[in-house]
Tab-separated table of C-alpha atoms in Angstrom:
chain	number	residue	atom	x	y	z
L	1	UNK	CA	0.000	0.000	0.000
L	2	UNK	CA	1.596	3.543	-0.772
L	3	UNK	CA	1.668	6.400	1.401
L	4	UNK	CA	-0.737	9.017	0.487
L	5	UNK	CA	1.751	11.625	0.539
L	6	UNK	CA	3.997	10.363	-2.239
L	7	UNK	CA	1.729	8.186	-4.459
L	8	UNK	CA	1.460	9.027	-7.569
L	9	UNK	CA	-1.989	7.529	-8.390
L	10	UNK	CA	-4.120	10.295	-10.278
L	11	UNK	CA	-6.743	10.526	-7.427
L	12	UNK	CA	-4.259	10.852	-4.470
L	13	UNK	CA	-2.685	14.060	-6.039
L	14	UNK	CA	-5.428	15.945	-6.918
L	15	UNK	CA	-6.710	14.744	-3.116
L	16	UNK	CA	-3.673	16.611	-2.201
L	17	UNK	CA	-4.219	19.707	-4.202
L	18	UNK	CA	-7.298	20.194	-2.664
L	19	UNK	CA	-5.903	20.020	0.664
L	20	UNK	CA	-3.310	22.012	-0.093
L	21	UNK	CA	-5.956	24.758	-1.747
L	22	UNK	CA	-7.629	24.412	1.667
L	23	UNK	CA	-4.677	24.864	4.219
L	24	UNK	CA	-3.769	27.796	2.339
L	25	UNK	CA	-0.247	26.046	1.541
L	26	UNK	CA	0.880	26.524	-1.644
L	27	UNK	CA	4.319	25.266	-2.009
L	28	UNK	CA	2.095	21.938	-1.295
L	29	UNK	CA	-0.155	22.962	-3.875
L	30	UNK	CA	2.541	23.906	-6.498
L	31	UNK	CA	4.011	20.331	-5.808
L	32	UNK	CA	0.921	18.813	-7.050
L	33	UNK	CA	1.578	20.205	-10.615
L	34	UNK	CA	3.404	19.736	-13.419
L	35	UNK	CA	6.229	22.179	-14.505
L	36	UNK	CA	4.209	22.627	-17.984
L	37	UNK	CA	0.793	22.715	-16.422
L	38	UNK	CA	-2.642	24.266	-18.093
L	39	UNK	CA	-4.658	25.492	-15.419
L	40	UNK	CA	-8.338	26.598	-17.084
L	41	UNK	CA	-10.459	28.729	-15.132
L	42	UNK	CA	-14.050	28.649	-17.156
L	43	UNK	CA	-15.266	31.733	-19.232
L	44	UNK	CA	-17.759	34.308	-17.697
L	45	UNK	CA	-15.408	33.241	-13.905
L	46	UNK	CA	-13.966	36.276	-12.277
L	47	UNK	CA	-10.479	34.853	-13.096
L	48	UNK	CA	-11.187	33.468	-16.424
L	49	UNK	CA	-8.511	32.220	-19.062
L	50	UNK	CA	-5.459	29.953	-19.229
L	51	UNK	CA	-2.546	30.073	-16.545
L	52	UNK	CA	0.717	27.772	-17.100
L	53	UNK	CA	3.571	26.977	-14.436
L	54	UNK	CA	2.978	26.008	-11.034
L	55	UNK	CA	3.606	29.636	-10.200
L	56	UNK	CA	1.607	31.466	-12.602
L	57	UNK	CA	-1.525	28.766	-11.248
L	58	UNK	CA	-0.727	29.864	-7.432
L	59	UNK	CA	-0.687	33.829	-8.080
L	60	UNK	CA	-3.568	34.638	-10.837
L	61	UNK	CA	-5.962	31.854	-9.432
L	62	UNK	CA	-5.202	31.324	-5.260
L	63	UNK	CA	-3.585	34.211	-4.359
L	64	UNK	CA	-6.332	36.314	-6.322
L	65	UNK	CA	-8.983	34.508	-4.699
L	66	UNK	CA	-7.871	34.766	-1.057
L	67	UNK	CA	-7.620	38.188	-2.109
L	68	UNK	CA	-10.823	38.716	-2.785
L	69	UNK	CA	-12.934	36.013	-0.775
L	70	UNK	CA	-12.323	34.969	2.735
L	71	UNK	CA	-12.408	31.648	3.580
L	72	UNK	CA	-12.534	30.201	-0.034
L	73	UNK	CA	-12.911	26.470	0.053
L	74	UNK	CA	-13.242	23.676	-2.744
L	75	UNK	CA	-14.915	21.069	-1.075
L	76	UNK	CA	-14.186	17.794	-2.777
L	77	UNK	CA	-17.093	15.504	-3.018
L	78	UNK	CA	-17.064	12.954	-5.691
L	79	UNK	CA	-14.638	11.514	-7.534
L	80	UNK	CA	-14.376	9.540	-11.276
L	81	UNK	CA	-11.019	8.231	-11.756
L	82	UNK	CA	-10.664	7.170	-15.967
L	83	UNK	CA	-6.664	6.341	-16.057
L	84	UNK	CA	-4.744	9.782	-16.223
L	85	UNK	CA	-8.489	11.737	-16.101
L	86	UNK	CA	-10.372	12.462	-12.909
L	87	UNK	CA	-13.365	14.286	-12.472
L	88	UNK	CA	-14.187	15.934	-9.124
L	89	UNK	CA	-17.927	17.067	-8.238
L	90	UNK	CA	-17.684	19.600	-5.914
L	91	UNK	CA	-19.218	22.682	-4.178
L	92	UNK	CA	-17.411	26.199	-3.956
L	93	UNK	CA	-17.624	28.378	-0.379
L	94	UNK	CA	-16.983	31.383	0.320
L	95	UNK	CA	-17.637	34.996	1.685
L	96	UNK	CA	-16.868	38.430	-0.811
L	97	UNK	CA	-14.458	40.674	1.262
L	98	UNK	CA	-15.925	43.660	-0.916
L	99	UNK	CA	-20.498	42.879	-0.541
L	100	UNK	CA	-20.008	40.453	2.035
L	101	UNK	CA	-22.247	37.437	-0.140
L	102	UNK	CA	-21.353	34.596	0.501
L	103	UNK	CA	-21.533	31.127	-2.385
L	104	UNK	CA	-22.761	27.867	-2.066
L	105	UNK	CA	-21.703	26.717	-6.072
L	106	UNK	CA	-21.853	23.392	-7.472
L	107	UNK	CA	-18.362	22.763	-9.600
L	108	UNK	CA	-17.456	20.002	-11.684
L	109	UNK	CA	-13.020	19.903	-12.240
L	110	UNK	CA	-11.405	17.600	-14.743
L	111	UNK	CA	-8.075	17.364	-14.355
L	112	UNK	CA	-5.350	15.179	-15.951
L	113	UNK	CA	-2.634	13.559	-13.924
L	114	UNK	CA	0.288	11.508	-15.456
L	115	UNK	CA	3.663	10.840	-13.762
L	116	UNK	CA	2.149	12.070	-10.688
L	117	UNK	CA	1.886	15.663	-11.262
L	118	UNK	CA	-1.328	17.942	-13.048
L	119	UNK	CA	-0.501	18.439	-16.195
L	120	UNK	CA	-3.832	19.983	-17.353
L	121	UNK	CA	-7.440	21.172	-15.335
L	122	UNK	CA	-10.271	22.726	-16.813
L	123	UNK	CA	-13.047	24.492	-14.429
L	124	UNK	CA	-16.744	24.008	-14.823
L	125	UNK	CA	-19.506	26.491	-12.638
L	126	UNK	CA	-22.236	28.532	-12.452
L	127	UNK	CA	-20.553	31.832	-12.998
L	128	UNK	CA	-23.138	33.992	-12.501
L	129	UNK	CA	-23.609	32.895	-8.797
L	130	UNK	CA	-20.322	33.623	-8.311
L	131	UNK	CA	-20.358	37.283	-10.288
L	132	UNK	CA	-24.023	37.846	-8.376
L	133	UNK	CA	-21.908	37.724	-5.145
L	134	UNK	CA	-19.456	40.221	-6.095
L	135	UNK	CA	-21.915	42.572	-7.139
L	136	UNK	CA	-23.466	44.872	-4.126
């Protein structure tokens, strides 16, 4: 049986990732992915577009969102494992630092793990809960 911490199956890193997302540890986080990664947030979300390198992931997705929400959470429900894809069914919380509104949003991630790192996630929610909350 591997340890958790250094198995490289495709569902025990992106289990890390989101524990990493949730302790607020990023050099944890960064770990998780690969030095090549494509990180997707989905169109119409606040930080929408395409962001490569464990680095550029942390600071225009994490960073920006602990900047702007307190106490933002992924909360990891489900998980479908296919080989290198898994799918993670999940719920976004949170509370706007600017209105104060807080989210309760449904999510759906795909990400794509080989050689035990995230080479590639793509973002699916309902954006306009999450734009309705950052809107006084």
């Amino acid at each position: 049986m591997s340890d958790f911490a250094t198995s490289t199956a495709p569902a025990d890193v992106v289990r890390r990732q989101y524990l990493a997302s949730a302790a607020g540890d990023l050099d944890v986080l960064r770990a998780t992915l690969a030095p090549d990664v494509e990180w997707t947030e989905m169109a119409g979300f606040p930080l929408a577009g395409t962001y490569c390198t464990p680095e550029g992931v942390t600071a225009n997705v994490m960073e920006k969102l602990a900047a702007e929400w307190e106490g933002w959470t992924a909360h990891d429900d489900t998980y479908v494992v296919d080989g290198e894809n898994v799918v993670v069914l999940a719920r976004y919380t949170a509370v706007n630092k600017a209105t104060r509104k807080p989210i309760d949003v449904r999510v759906a991630h795909h990400f794509t793990v080989r050689g035990g790192a995230i080479v590639r996630f793509e973002q699916f929610t309902d954006t306009a809960l999450v734009l309705a909350a950052m809107t006084a």
